[in-house]
Coordinates of C-alpha atoms in Angstrom, one line a residue:
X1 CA 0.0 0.0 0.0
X2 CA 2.8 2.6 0.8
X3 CA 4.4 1.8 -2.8
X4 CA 0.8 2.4 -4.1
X5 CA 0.4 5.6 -2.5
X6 CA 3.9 6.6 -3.7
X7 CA 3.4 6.0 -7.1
X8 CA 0.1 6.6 -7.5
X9 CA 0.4 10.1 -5.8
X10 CA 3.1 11.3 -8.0
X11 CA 1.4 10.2 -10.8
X12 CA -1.7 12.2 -9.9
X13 CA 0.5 15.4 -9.5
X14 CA 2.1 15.4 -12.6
X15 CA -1.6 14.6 -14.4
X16 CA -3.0 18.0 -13.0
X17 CA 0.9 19.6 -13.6
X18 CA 2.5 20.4 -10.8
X19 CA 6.3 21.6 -10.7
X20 CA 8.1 17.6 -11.1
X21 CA 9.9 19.4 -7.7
X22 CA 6.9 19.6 -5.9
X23 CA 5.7 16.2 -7.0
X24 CA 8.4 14.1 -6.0
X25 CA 8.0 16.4 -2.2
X26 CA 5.0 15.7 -1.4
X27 CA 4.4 12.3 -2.3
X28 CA 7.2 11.5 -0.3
X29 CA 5.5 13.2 2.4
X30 CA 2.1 11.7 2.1
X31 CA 3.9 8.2 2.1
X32 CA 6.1 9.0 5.1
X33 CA 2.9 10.2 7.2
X34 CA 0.9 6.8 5.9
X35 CA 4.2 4.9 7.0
X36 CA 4.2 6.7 10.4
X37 CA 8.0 8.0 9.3
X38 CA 9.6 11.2 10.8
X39 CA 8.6 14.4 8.6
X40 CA 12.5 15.2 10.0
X41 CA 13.8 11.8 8.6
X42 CA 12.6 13.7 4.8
X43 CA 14.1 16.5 5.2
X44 CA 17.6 14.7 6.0
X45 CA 17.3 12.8 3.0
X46 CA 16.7 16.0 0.8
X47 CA 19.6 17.6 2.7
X48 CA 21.4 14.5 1.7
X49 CA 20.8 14.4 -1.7
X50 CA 22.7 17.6 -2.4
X51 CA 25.3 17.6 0.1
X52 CA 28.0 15.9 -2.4
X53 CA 31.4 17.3 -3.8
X54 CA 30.5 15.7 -6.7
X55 CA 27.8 17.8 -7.3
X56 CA 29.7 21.4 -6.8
X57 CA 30.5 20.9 -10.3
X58 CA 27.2 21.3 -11.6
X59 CA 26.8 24.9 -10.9
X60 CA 30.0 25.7 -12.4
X61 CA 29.1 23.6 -15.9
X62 CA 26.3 25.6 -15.9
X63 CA 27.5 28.7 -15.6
X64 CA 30.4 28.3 -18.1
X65 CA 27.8 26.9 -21.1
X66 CA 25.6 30.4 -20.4
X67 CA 29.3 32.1 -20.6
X68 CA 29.9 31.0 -23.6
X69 CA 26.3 30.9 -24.7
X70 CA 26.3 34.7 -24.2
X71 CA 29.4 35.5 -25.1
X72 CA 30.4 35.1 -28.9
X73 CA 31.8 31.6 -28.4
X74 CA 28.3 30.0 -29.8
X75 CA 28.9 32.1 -33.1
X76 CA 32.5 30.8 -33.5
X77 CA 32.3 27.2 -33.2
X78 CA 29.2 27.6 -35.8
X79 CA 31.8 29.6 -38.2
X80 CA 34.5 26.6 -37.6
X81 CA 32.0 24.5 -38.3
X82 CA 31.2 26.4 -41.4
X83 CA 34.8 25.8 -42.5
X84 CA 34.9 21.9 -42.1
X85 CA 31.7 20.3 -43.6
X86 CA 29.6 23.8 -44.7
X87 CA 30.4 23.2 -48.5
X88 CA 28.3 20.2 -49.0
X89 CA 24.8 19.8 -50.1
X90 CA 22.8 20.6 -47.0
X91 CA 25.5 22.0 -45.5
X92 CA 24.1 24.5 -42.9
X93 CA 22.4 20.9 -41.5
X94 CA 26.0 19.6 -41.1
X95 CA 27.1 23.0 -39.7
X96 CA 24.5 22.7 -36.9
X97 CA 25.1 19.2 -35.8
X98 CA 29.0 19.9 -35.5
X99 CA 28.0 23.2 -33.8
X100 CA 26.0 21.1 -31.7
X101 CA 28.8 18.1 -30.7
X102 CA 31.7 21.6 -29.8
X103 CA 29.0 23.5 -28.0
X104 CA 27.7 19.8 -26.2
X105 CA 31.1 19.6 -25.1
X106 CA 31.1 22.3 -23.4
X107 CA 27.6 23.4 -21.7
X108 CA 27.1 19.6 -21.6
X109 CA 23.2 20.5 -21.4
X110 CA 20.6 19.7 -24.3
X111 CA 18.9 23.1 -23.3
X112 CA 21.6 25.3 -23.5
X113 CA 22.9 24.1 -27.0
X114 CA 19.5 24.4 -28.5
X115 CA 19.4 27.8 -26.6
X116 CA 22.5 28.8 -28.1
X117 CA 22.9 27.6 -31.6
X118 CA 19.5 27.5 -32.4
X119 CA 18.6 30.7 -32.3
X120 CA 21.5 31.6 -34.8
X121 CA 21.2 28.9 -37.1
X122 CA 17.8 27.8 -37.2
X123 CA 16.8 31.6 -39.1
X124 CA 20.0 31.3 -40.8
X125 CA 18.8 27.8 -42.0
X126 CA 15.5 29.4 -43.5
X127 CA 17.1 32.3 -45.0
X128 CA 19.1 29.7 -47.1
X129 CA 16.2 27.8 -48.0
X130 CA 15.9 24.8 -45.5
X131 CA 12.0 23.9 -44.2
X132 CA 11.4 25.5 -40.8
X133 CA 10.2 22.0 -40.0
X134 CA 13.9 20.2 -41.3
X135 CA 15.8 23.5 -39.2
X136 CA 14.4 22.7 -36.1
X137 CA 14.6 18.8 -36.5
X138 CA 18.3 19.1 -37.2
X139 CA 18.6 21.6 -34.0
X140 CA 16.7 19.5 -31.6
X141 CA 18.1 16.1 -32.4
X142 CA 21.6 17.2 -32.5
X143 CA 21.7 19.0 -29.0
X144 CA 21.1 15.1 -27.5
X145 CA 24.5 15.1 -27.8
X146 CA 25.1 17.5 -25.4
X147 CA 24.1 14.9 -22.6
X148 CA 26.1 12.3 -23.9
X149 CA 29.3 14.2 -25.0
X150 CA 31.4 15.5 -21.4
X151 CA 31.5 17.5 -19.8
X152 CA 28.0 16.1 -18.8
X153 CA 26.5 17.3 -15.2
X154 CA 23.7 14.6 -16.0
X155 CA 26.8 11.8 -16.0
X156 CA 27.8 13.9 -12.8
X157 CA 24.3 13.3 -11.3
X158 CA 23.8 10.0 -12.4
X159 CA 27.9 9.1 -10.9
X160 CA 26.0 10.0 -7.3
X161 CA 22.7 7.8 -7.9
X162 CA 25.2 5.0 -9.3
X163 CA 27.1 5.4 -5.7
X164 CA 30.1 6.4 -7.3
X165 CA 30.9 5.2 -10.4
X166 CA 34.2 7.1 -11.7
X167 CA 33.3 10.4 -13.5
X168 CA 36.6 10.2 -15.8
X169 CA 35.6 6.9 -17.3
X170 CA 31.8 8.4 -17.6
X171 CA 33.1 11.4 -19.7
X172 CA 35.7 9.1 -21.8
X173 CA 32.7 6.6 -22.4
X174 CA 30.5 9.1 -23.8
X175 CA 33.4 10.8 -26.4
X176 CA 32.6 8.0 -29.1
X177 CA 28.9 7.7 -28.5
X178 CA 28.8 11.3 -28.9
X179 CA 30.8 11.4 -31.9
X180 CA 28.9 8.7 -34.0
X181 CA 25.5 10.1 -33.0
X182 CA 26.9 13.5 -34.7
X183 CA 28.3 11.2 -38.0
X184 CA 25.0 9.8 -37.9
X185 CA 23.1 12.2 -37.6
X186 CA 25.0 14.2 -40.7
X187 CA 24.7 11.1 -42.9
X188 CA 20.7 11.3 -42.0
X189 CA 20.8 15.1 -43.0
X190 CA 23.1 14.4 -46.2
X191 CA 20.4 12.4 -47.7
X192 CA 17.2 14.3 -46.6
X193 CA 19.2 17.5 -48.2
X194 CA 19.5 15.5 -51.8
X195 CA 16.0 14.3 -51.6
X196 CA 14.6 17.2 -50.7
X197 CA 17.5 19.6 -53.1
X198 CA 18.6 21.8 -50.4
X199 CA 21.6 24.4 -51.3
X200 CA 25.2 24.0 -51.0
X201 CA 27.0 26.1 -48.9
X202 CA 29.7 29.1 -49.7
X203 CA 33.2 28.3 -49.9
X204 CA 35.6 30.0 -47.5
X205 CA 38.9 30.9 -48.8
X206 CA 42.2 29.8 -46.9
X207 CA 42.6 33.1 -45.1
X208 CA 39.7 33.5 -43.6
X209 CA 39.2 29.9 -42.6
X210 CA 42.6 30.2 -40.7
X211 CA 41.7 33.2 -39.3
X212 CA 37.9 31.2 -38.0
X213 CA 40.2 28.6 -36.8
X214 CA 42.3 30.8 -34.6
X215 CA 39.1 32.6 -33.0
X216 CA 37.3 29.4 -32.3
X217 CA 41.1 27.7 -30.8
X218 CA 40.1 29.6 -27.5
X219 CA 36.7 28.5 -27.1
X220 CA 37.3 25.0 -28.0
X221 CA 39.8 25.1 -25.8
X222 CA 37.4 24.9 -23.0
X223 CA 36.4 20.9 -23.3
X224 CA 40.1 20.4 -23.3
X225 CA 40.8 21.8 -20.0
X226 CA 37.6 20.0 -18.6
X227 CA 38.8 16.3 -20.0
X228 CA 42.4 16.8 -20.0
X229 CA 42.4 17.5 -16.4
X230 CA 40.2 14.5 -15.4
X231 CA 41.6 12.5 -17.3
X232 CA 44.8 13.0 -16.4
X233 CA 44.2 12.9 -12.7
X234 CA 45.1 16.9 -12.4
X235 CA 41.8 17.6 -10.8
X236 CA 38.6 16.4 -10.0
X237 CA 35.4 16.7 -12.0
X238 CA 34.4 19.4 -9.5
X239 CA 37.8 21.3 -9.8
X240 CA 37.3 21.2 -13.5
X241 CA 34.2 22.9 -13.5
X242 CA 35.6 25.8 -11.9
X243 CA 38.5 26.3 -13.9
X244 CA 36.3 26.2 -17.1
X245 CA 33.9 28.9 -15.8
X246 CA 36.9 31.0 -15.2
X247 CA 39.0 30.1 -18.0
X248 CA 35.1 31.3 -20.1
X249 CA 34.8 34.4 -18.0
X250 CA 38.3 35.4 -19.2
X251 CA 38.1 34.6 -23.0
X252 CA 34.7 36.3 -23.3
X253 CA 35.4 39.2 -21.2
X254 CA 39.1 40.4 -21.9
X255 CA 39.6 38.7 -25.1
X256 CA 36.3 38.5 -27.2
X257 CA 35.3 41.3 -25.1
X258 CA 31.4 40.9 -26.4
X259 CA 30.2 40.5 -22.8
X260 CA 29.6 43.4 -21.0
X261 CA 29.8 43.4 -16.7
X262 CA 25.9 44.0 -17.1
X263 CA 25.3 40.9 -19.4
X264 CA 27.7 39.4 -17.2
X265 CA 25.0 39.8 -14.3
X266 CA 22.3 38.4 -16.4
X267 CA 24.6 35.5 -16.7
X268 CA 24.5 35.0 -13.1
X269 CA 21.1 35.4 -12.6
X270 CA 19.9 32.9 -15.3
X271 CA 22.5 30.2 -13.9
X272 CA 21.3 30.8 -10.7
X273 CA 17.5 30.3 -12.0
X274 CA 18.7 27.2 -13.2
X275 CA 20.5 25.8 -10.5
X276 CA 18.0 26.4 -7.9
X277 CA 16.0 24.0 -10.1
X278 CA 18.3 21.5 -11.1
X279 CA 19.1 21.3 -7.1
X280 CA 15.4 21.4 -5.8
X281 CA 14.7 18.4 -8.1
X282 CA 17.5 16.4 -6.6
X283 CA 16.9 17.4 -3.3
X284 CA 13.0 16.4 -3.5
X285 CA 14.0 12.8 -6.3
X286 CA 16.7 12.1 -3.2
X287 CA 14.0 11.9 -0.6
X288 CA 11.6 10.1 -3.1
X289 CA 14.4 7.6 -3.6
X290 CA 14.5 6.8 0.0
X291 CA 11.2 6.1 0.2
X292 CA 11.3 3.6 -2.6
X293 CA 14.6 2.0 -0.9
X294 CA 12.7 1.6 2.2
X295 CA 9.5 0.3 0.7
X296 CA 11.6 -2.3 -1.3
X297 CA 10.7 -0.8 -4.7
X298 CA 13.9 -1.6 -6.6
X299 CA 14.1 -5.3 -5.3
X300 CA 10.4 -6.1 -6.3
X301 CA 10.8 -4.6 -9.8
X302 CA 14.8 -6.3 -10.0
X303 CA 13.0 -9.3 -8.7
X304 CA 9.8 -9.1 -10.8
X305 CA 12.2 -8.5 -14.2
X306 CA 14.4 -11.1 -13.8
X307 CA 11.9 -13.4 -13.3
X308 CA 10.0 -13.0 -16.5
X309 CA 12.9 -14.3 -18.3
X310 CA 16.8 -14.5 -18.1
X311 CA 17.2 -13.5 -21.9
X312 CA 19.6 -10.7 -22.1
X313 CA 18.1 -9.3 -25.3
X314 CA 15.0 -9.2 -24.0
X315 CA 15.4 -7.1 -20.4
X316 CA 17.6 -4.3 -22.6
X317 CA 14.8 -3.9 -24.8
X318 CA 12.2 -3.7 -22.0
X319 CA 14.3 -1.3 -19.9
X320 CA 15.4 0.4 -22.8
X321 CA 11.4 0.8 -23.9
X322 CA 11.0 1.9 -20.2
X323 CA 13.7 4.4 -19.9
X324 CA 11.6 6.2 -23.2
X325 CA 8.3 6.3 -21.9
X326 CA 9.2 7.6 -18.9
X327 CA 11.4 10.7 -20.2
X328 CA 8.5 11.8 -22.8
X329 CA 6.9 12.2 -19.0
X330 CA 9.5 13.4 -16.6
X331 CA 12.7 15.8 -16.6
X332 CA 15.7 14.3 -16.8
X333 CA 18.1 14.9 -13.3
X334 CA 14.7 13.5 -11.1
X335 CA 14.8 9.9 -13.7
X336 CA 18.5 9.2 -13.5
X337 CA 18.6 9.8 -9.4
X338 CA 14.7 7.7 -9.3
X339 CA 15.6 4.7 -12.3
X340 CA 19.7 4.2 -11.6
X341 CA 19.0 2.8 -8.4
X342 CA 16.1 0.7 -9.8
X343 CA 17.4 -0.5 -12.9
X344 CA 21.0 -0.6 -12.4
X345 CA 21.0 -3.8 -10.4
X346 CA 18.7 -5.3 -13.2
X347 CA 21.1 -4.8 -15.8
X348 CA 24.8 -5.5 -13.7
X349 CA 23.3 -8.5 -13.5
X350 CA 22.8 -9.4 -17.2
X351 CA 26.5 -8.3 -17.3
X352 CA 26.3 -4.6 -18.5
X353 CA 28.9 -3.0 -17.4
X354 CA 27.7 0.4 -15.1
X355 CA 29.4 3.1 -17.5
X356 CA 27.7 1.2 -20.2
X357 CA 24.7 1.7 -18.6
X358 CA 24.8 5.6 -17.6
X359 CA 25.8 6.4 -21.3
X360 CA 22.8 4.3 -22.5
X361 CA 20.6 6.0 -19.7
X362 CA 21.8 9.6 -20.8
X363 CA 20.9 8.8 -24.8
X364 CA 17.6 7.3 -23.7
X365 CA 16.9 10.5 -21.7
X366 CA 17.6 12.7 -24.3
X367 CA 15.5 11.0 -26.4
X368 CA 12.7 12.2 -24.1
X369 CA 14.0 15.9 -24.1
X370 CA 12.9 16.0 -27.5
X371 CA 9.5 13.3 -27.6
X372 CA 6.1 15.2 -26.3
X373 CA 4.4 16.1 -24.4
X374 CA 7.2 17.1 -21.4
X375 CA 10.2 17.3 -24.2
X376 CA 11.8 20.6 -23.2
X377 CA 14.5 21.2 -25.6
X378 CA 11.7 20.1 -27.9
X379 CA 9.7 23.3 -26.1
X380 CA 12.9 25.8 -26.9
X381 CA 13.2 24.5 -30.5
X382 CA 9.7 25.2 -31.5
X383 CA 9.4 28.4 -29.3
X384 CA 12.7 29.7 -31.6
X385 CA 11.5 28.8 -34.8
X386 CA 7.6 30.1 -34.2
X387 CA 6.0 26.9 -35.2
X388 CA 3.6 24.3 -33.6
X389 CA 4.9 21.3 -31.4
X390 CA 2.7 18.7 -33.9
X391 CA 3.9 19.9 -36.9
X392 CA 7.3 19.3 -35.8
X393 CA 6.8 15.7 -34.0
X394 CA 5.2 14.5 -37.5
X395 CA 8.2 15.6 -39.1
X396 CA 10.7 14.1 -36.4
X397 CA 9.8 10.1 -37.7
X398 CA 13.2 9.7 -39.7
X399 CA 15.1 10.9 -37.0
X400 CA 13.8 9.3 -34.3
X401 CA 13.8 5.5 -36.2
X402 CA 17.6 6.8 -36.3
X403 CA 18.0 7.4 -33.0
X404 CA 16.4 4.1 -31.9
X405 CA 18.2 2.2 -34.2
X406 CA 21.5 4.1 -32.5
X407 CA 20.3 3.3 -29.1
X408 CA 20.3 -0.7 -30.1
X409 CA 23.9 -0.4 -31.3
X410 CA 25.0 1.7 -28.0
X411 CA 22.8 -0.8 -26.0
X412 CA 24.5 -4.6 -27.8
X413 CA 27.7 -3.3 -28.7
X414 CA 29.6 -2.3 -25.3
X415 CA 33.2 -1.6 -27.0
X416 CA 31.6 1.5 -28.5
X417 CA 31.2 3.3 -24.9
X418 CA 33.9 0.8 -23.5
X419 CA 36.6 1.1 -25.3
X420 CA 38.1 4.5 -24.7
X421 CA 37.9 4.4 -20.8
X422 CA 39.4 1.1 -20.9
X423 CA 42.2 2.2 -23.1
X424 CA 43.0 5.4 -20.8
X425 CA 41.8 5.0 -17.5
X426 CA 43.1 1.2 -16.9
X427 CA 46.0 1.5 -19.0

C-alpha cells in the first residue's frame, strides 16, 4: 500500500501539472505520514541528496555553457563549423550538428545548446532555403548530444545515484557515442538535403578559414581543460568545473570582449535560475528515492524483471522501452537519481557494465527531451523557430527511427562506450 500511495500520488501530480519538484516532495511526504516515518527523517534525506562534492560541479558547468552561450563563443564554433563540412549539399544541417557536438562539449546541457545555436542557425537555415520544419529537427536532435558528450553534469548526477561510479571513465565513455551520434546524424541530414534539393553552402577561402580557426582555438579550448584535467588525474570533475567557468569568463570578457559586466550579471542570474532547479529536483527525487529504498521498490521490480525471463536481449529492450516512456513524461536529473538505483542492479546482473549503462541511460533521456508532451528542448526549438509542437513531431519520424536504431547499437555493442575508458583510464 505505501508503494501504491507513492506511485500513485506522484502520478496524480504530474496529471494536473505540478512543478516535477513539488511532486516528487510531497508524495514523499504523504507516504512518510501513511508509513508513520519522521517528517524530519525527509528532510535529512533532501539535505542528503545535495550535500555531495560531486555535485559542486554542476553549478559551475552551468554557468560556463551560459558564458559561452552569451558571449560570442556559440557564433565561432558555428563559423569553424562552417569551415569543415559547410560546402556540401545541405550544408548548414552539417554545420549545426557539428556546432552542436563543440558546443555539447562544453555546456554539456541539451537546453543550452538548443538555446545557443538554435537561435543563430535555425533563421539562418531558413534564410538559405531549409524547411522550418527540417531546421528545427536538425537543432533538436543534435543537441542530445550534449548529454552524452562531457562534460555532462547529468553523468555527474547520475555518478551519485550510481554510488560512485568514476566520472573520468563516464566522460571518456560518452566521447565515441557522442561522436557517431553526430556522424550519424549528418549522414541522415546528407540524404534528406538530396532528396529534398537543399543548397550548397559558400566556400571559404584559406585566409579566412585560418583566421575562423584561430578565433574558435580559444573557445574549444574549453572541453580540453575540462577532459584533459580529469583524465589525467590533475583535478577532479568538480575542480574542472571551476577552472572552465573562469578560464570562459576570461576569453569572453578580456579577449572577445562581447560580454559586458551587465550581461555578465544576467549571466548569473539565469545560472542561478537554473541551479536552484536543477538542485530542488535532486533534493526532493533524493528523498523520493528513499522512500522507494525503504519500501523495497527496486528489489520487487529487480525481482519481478528477472523473473519474467533471463534472456539478455529481451530485459535491454524492456528497460530500454522503459527508460523512453518515462522521459517523454518526466525531466531528466529526477529519472537518472529515481531509475539508476532501480534498474542498475537489473542490468549488472545481465552483465552490462555500469558506464555502459549511464551512457545508455543519458541517450535514452535525451531522447525524451525531444519526444512530447514534457520534451523541453523540444519546447525551446519550436518556441525559436515560431511553429507548432505537432507539426514538428510528425516531421521528427526519420530521425527518431535513427535514434532508436542508435540506441540498439550503444545498447548490444559495449566496445563503442567501453573502449576508450578502458584504453586510458586502466591502462
Amino acid at each position: 500500500m505505501g508503494a501504491l500511495i507513492l506511485i500513485g500520488s506522484l502520478l496524480l501530480f504530474l496529471i494536473i501539472k505540478l512543478p516535477i519538484a513539488f511532486s516528487l516532495g510531497l508524495s514523499s511526504i504523504i507516504t512518510a505520514m501513511y508509513m508513520n516515518i519522521p517528517a524530519i527523517v525527509i528532510a535529512q534525506k533532501m539535505v542528503e541528496g545535495v550535500r555531495s562534492f560531486s555535485l559542486l560541479a554542476i553549478p559551475f558547468f552551468i554557468l560556463a555553457g551560459e558564458i559561452m552561450g552569451q558571449g560570442g563563443i556559440s557564433k565561432r564554433l558555428i563559423d569553424f563549423s562552417n569551415v569543415i563540412v559547410g560546402r556540401v549539399r545541405g550544408g548548414l544541417a552539417m554545420v549545426n550538428i557539428l556546432s552542436s557536438m563543440f558546443f555539447g562539449g562544453i555546456s554539456g546541457s541539451s537546453v543550452a545548446d538548443t538555446s545557443s545555436i538554435g537561435t543563430i542557425m535555425i533563421p539562418m537555415m531558413e534564410e538559405k532555403g531549409y524547411d522550418k520544419e527540417f531546421s528545427v529537427n536538425v537543432t533538436i536532435t543534435s543537441s542530445t548530444q550534449g548529454v552524452i558528450i562531457p562534460p555532462s553534469h547529468n553523468m555527474i548526477i547520475y555518478s551519485v545515484a550510481a554510488g560512485g561510479v568514476s566520472i573520468g571513465k563516464l566522460f571518456l565513455g560518452g566521447i565515441i557515442p557522442g561522436i557517431l551520434l553526430g556522424i550519424t546524424l549528418m549522414i541522415l541530414s546528407y540524404f534528406l538535403a538530396i532528396k529534398k534539393n537543399y543548397p550548397q553552402g559558400d566556400r571559404i577561402s584559406l585566409k579566412d578559414s585560418l583566421k575562423i580557426v584561430k578565433d574558435s582555438f580559444l573557445g574549444l579550448m574549453t572541453a580540453i581543460i575540462i577532459m584533459g584535467g580529469v583524465v589525467l588525474g590533475i583535478f577532479t570533475a568538480t575542480e574542472s568545473a571551476a577552472i572552465a567557468a573562469i578560464y570562459a569568463f576570461i576569453i569572453t570578457y578580456f579577449v572577445y570582449r562581447e560580454m559586458s559586466m551587465k550581461e555578465f550579471k544576467q549571466v548569473l542570474v539565469n545560472t542561478l535560475k537554473t541551479l536552484a532547479m536543477v538542485m530542488s529536483i535532486i533534493s526532493t527525487s533524493s528523498a523520493f528515492a528513499y522512500m522507494m529504498s525503504y519500501l523495497k521498490v527496486p528489489q520487487t521490480i529487480t525481482n519481478y524483471l528477472l523473473s519474467i525471463t533471463d534472456n539478455k536481449f529481451f530485459i535491454l529492450i524492456l528497460i530500454n522501452l522503459i527508460l523512453l516512456a518515462l522521459g517523454m513524461i518526466m525531466d531528466m536529473a529526477p529519472l537518472i537519481l529515481i531509475t539508476t538505483p532501480i534498474l542498475l542492479p537489473v542490468v549488472t546482473k545481465v552483465g552490462m557494465d555500469p558506464v555502459q549503462f549511464g551512457v545508455v541511460m543519458m541517450l535514452n533521456l535525451g531522447i525524451g527531451l525531444i519526444t512530447p508532451p514534457v520534451g523541453s528542448t523540444l519546447f525551446v526549438g519550436c518556441s525559436i523557430a515560431g511553429i507548432s509542437i505537432e507539426k514538428i513531431a510528425k516531421s521528427l519520424k526519420p530521425f527518431y527511427i535513427m535514434l532508436f536504431v542508435y540506441l540498439l547499437c550503444l545498447t548490444f555493442i559495449p566496445q563503442l562506450t567501453l573502449w576508450l575508458p578502458n584504453l586510458v583510464m586502466n591502462g
